[in-house]
C-alpha positions as a printed NumPy array, in Angstrom:
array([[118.042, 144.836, 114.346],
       [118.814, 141.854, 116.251],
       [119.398, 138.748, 114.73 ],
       [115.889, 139.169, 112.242],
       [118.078, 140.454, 109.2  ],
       [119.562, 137.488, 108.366],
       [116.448, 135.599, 108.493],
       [114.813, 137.538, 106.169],
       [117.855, 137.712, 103.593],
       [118.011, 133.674, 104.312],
       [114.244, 133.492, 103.647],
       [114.789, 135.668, 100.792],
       [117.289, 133.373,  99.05 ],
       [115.674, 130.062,  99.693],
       [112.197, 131.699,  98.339],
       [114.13 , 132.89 ,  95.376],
       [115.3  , 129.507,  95.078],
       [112.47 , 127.224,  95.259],
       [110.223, 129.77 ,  93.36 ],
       [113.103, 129.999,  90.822],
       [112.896, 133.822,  90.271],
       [115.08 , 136.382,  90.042],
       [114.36 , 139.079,  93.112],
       [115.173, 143.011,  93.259],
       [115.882, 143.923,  96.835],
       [116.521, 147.331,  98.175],
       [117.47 , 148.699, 101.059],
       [117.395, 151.49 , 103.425],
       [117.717, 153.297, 106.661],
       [114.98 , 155.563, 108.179],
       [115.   , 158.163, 111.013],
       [117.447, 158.307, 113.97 ],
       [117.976, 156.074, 116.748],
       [117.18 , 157.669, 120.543],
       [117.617, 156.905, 123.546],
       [116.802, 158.791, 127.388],
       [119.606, 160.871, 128.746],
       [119.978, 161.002, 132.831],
       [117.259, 163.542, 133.141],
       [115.01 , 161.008, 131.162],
       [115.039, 163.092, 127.739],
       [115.307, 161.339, 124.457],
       [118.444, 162.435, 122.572],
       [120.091, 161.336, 118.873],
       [122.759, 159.123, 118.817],
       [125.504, 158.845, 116.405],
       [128.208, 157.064, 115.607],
       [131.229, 159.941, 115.917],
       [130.874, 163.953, 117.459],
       [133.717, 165.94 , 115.723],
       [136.485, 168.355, 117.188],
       [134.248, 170.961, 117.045],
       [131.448, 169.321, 118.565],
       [128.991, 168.307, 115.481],
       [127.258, 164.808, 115.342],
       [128.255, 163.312, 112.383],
       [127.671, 159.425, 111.272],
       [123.855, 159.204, 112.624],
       [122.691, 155.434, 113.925],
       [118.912, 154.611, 112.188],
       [116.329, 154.312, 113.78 ],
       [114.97 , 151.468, 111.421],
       [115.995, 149.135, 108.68 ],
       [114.402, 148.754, 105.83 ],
       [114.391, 145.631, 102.474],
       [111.872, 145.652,  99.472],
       [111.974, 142.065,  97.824],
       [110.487, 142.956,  94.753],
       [109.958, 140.457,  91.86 ],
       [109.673, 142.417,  88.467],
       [107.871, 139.947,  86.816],
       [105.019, 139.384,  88.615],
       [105.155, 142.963,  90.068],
       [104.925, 141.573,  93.744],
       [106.702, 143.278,  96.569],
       [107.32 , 142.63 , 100.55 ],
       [108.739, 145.372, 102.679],
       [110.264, 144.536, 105.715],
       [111.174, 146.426, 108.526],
       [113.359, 146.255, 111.415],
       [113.673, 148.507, 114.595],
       [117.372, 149.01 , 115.551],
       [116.851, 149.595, 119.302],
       [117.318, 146.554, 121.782],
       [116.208, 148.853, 124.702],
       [112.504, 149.412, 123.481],
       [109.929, 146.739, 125.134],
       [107.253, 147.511, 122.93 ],
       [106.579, 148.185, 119.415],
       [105.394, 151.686, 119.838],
       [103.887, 153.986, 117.01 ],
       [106.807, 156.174, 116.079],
       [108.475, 152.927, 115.019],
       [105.476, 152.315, 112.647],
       [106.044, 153.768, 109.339],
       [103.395, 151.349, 107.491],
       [100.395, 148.878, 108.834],
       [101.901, 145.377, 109.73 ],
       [101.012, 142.582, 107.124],
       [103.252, 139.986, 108.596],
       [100.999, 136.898, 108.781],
       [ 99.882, 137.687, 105.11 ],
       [103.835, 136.754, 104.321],
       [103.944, 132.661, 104.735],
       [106.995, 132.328, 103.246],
       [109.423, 134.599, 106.307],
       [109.576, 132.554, 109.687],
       [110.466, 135.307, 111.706],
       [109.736, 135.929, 115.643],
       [109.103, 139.798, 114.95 ],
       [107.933, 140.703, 118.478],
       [111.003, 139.401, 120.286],
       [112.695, 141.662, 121.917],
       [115.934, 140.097, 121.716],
       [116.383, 139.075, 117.89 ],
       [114.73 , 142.392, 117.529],
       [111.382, 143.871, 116.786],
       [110.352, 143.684, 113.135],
       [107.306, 143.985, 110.926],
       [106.172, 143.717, 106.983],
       [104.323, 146.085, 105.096],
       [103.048, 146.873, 101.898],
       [105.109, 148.647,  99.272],
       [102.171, 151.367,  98.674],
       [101.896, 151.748, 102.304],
       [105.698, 152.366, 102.822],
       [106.104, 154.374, 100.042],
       [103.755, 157.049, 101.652],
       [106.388, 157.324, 105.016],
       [109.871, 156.792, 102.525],
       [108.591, 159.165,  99.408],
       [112.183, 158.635,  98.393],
       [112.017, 154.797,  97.993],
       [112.096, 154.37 ,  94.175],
       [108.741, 154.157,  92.617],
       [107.867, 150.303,  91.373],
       [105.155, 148.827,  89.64 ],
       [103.596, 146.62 ,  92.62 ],
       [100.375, 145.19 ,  92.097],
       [100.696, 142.822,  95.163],
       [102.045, 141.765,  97.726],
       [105.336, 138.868,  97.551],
       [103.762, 136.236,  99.362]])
């Protein structure tokens, strides 16, 4: 995910701060990374193939925060693409629609291929791709 993580858990703590509310994050992993073999043919990739030849340890294909504040019932999603190889942000990557320039408070170059491609959503909108994200009480979006 590049170097866009710690900018959003920096932007996270310093909105947090000057707001001067208390914020619920969670996060998650999503799908498995990929990348072409010789012949050209995406394959898995994990972390560690066992003595007998089983993929174990599997590297994600995204990462994924919720920055939820309870008391206002406003949550952010944000999403990052853990493959420096892609050039473009390409639809299987998309779990939710991108709502980035709704969010004024994250400063984030989230089309950069080098820090890492990365995109916002809205909780409702996630929550239909990641059914096993917690359910919250979001009436808007943390902006």
């Amino acid at each position: 995910m590049g170097e866009q993580p710690s900018s959003v858990g920096t932007r996270t703590k310093k909105y947090a701060r000057d707001k001067s509310v208390d914020l619920v994050v969670y996060t998650g992993t999503y799908g498995i990374t990929t990348l072409p073999n010789a012949r050209g043919v995406e394959k898995e990739l994990y972390l560690y193939v066992d003595e007998n030849n089983n993929n174990a340890m599997p590297i994600p294909k995204l990462f994924w925060k919720v920055v939820y504040n309870p008391l206002s019932q406003a949550a952010t999603v944000f999403i990052g693409v853990n493959n420096p190889y892609i050039t473009s942000l390409k639809n299987d990557y998309q779990l939710c629609s991108d709502v980035s320039s709704k969010v004024s408070w994250l400063t984030w170059d989230k089309s950069s291929q080098k820090k890492g491609f990365s995109y916002a959503c809205e909780f409702a909108d996630f929550r239909k791709s990641v059914p096993a994200m917690p359910a919250l009480t979001v009436k808007s979006l943390l902006v």
